[in-house]
Amino acid sequence: MKNKILCVILTAALAATLFGCGVYEGSDTAPEPIGAEAIGEEPGVSGAVSESLASETPNGGEKIFRYSELQEPTTLDPNKAKCILDNEVAHMTQECLVRNTAGKIEPGIAESWEISDDGLVYTFHLRDAKWSDGESIKAEDFVYGLQRLMDPATASEYAFIGEYVKNGAAVESGEKAPEELGIKAPDDKTVEITLDVATPYFLSLMGSSAQYSPIRKDIVEKYGNDFAATAEKNVYSGPFMITRTADGQIIFAKNPNYWNAGAIKLDGAELNCIAEGNTAVAMYESGELDFVKLPTETVVNYDDIDHEYMNGNEDYFYINEKSDNKILNNKNFRMALNYGLDRNTYIKLATDGVYSPCNALVMPLVSGAEKTYGEEYTVSSYPLDGDMARAQEFLKKAMEEEGFSDPSDIRVEITTTDAEASKKIAEVAQELWTQALGITITIRQVTYADIYGSVLPNGDYEIGYAGWGPDYSDPYTYLELFKSDSPYNYSNYENAEVDKCLNASRTETDAKKRMDLLNKAEQVILDDAALVPLQYRQQHYLLNDAFSGLNFYFCSINTDWTYADKAL
Amino acid sequence: MLRYIAKRVIAAILTLLVLVTVVFFLVRLMPGEPFTSAKLTPVVAENMQKYYGFDKPLAVQYVQYLKNLLHGDFGYSMKYTNRTVNDIIAATFPFSADLGIRALVTAISFGLVFGIISALNRGNKIDFICVIIAIIGTSVPDFIMGAFLQYFFGIRWGLLPVAQYKGFSYTILPTMSLAFYTLASVSRIMRASMLEVVNQDYIKTARAKGLSSFRITTRHQIRNAIMPVITILGPTVAAVLTGTFVVESIFAIPGMGKYYVDSVSTNDYSMILGMTVFYGSFLVLCNLLVDILYGIVDPRVRIGGKAGEAP
């Protein structure tokens, strides 16, 4: 009997522990919102910010776009942006000379510009525009921004994006001083950029590359290495400003000083960094998010209500032509690999049909001479279903040339990363190739850090699974992967004709002729079977119906909610 | 006693030094580089190496690192440019600690109660239920438990928030997921230990003296039975802290776990080192406290070296 009393007492004590314990006290508010108090005191942020901060839960008349990403931005310093997400955040918060909205070039801080006849000198005329702290945006801010990008002391991982500007490469390698870079400010309202070679896609590239953002020298000097480390340690020139970075969130508020504030409908946005894709989907389901990207394995569950866009990423098997395994240097063998892969079956098995099969090198959505490259040009390539009879023919020739009598004596190794999806891709290819060709394929897994850190650059592989995302909307961004002197030539591919076409394209000023050259280069690369193209990546997403006006793009910026609006 | 504490403190400091040294050199042996962008050109790579001082000899870098460490400076992250490791720890550790403490308090208090109730009701229905809970708790991993709780309480019934960490209601599911394993093991140990104690002579003596069973349980049985539970507290703290990695990820809690795991997969040297040293110091400190506590509670421990002498 007494023991029963004891049980009751213990249970009561337990309840008391739970609700009365010090740990739980006052915890109905989140753990200290780090940095929040600091915002009001900072000179850079106006009073409006603190007010919008107060209403953290978006409701009532506020138009707040709540979305999630698997990663969190690696930096808020536009010069140092090094991934799509970094670039997107800077695209929302900074305004370059021009703005690239899903491929359309719009005036940014420059209201007009002229391009010299030789395509080398761009003269931009700036409008009256202000930073979020009320200072005028001056031509000098653009000059400083670009000089800082190329300065080796800044150590921006994406500095190469500025190599188009005259002396860019020399400044980057420390041979010339940043002041010698081809960008000048003759007066406060004029920016003059001189390029190394005429680059038809320069405006498009500049409008989608955060690295070209204006940067305020006084702010950089004030914070030094901590510049842009948190919301208040930078000022903003774009449609939105960052008001808070803490608790796994980035909070944006409309920038009242933005020159085109009238075109901006949202009051703000909330970026939630949620590493677990399924958790983000669950939050969308329970109404806590307005936009979520679907993890590929859940796409099947949302067949009717999801949307999709091409994110520009293309996956390939690179073939190392300087590998010790001589068979890979045999064109007929590489042809056999390409014809022996039924890409439609591959896509179903390896990606549940979420991505689209691909048999080309250049993504068709990039700009051609006038329309898209895909509308203007086609390449002849391996059939998507494969062609097993032809594959056998190629294999037979290759075996004769290399002195093999039994296909199973041919051993090749696929190197892939240890991510589950990459592993599956290698396994499906292994299975399909073994069936079609009877060759022996092994799989080696390395870490992601290792793939780009040593495996690909050092040519320490035979067949390597990797992907490529475009930096600008032009076939060159893909073709460069097979230029013999390119740092991205992971296949150690060398073809004089490809090099000739690509070099000629850099000086050709006629858009149509230039595109012909690029198309020819692509055709040669495919005829050589220099790679095994696998798939175009499609991103599936869920979007709250109340939102409209989102733009999706395949270069540098995927989700662009600058002009998004919410129906109240 | 003072000598005992001093010895323990020196051992703790040496442990940390060994930890820093081993990790510092081990991370450099990992395959790959910290700068892993597909688009990194050799010129840029060289600039990055210089910026982070990797162009200097490793020994120089090591000495520099130790010097910075003396000032408590873990350096700048290589992945999260412009942010120091100290900043990131300061921003994320409060979440991990909050969750960890909640889980520990819940696990220990519930675990003890379940264990005691179970032992007192040995063989009947209540004991059976408690044992079932303990078996489920020790055999279901926390990520399954988390997903399960999230699905039912968050999505299916909409009773509690699905994820994030913005208030008390947000903390319940992650705390439960994280606490469950520890709760179960504490309750099992407590039950076993209670049952062992109940047959001891001093309990029989107490009963013979005519003490009430309430007094026997509270004054004699629980007090003696609780010792094994204190013993496992050290490893339990470690288990709960490392367990937060998974639970944080499932419930999108902005704690340290994600950064730690990420830093390893992206070869972010300064972050790996900083987080390891931080966690390491934390665990060494916990063990130090447990050691000292032991010395205070149990005199045999602190005079361990002179076991032959008469007390």
CSV table of C-alpha atoms in Angstrom, one decimal, chain A residues 58 64-70 248-250 269-293 542-547 566, chain B residues 162-164 166 252:
chain,number,residue,atom,x,y,z
A,58,PRO,CA,3.8,36.6,-41.1
A,64,ILE,CA,6.0,37.5,-46.7
A,65,PHE,CA,7.5,34.7,-48.8
A,66,ARG,CA,8.5,31.8,-46.6
A,67,TYR,CA,10.8,29.3,-48.4
A,68,SER,CA,13.4,26.8,-47.5
A,69,GLU,CA,16.8,25.6,-48.8
A,70,LEU,CA,18.7,22.5,-47.8
A,248,GLY,CA,18.8,29.0,-39.1
A,249,GLN,CA,16.9,31.7,-40.8
A,250,ILE,CA,17.6,34.7,-43.0
A,269,ALA,CA,10.8,37.0,-47.1
A,270,GLU,CA,12.0,34.3,-44.8
A,271,LEU,CA,14.7,31.8,-45.9
A,272,ASN,CA,14.7,28.7,-43.7
A,273,CYS,CA,17.8,26.6,-43.9
A,274,ILE,CA,16.5,23.1,-43.4
A,275,ALA,CA,19.0,20.4,-44.0
A,276,GLU,CA,16.5,17.5,-44.1
A,277,GLY,CA,14.4,17.8,-47.3
A,278,ASN,CA,11.5,15.7,-45.9
A,279,THR,CA,11.3,18.0,-42.9
A,280,ALA,CA,10.9,21.0,-45.2
A,281,VAL,CA,8.1,19.2,-47.1
A,282,ALA,CA,6.4,18.4,-43.8
A,283,MET,CA,6.6,22.1,-42.9
A,284,TYR,CA,5.1,23.0,-46.2
A,285,GLU,CA,2.3,20.5,-45.6
A,286,SER,CA,1.5,22.0,-42.2
A,287,GLY,CA,1.4,25.5,-43.8
A,288,GLU,CA,4.7,26.8,-42.3
A,289,LEU,CA,6.3,27.3,-45.7
A,290,ASP,CA,5.1,28.7,-49.0
A,291,PHE,CA,7.8,27.2,-51.3
A,292,VAL,CA,9.8,24.0,-50.9
A,293,LYS,CA,12.0,22.0,-53.3
A,542,LEU,CA,5.7,22.9,-54.3
A,543,LEU,CA,4.4,26.5,-54.2
A,544,ASN,CA,1.5,28.0,-52.2
A,545,ASP,CA,-1.2,29.0,-54.8
A,546,ALA,CA,-1.4,32.5,-53.3
A,547,PHE,CA,2.0,33.4,-54.8
A,566,LYS,CA,1.0,37.3,-52.7
B,162,VAL,CA,6.6,19.9,-37.2
B,163,ALA,CA,10.0,21.4,-36.9
B,164,GLN,CA,12.2,24.4,-35.9
B,166,LYS,CA,10.9,28.8,-31.6
B,252,ALA,CA,15.5,21.6,-38.4
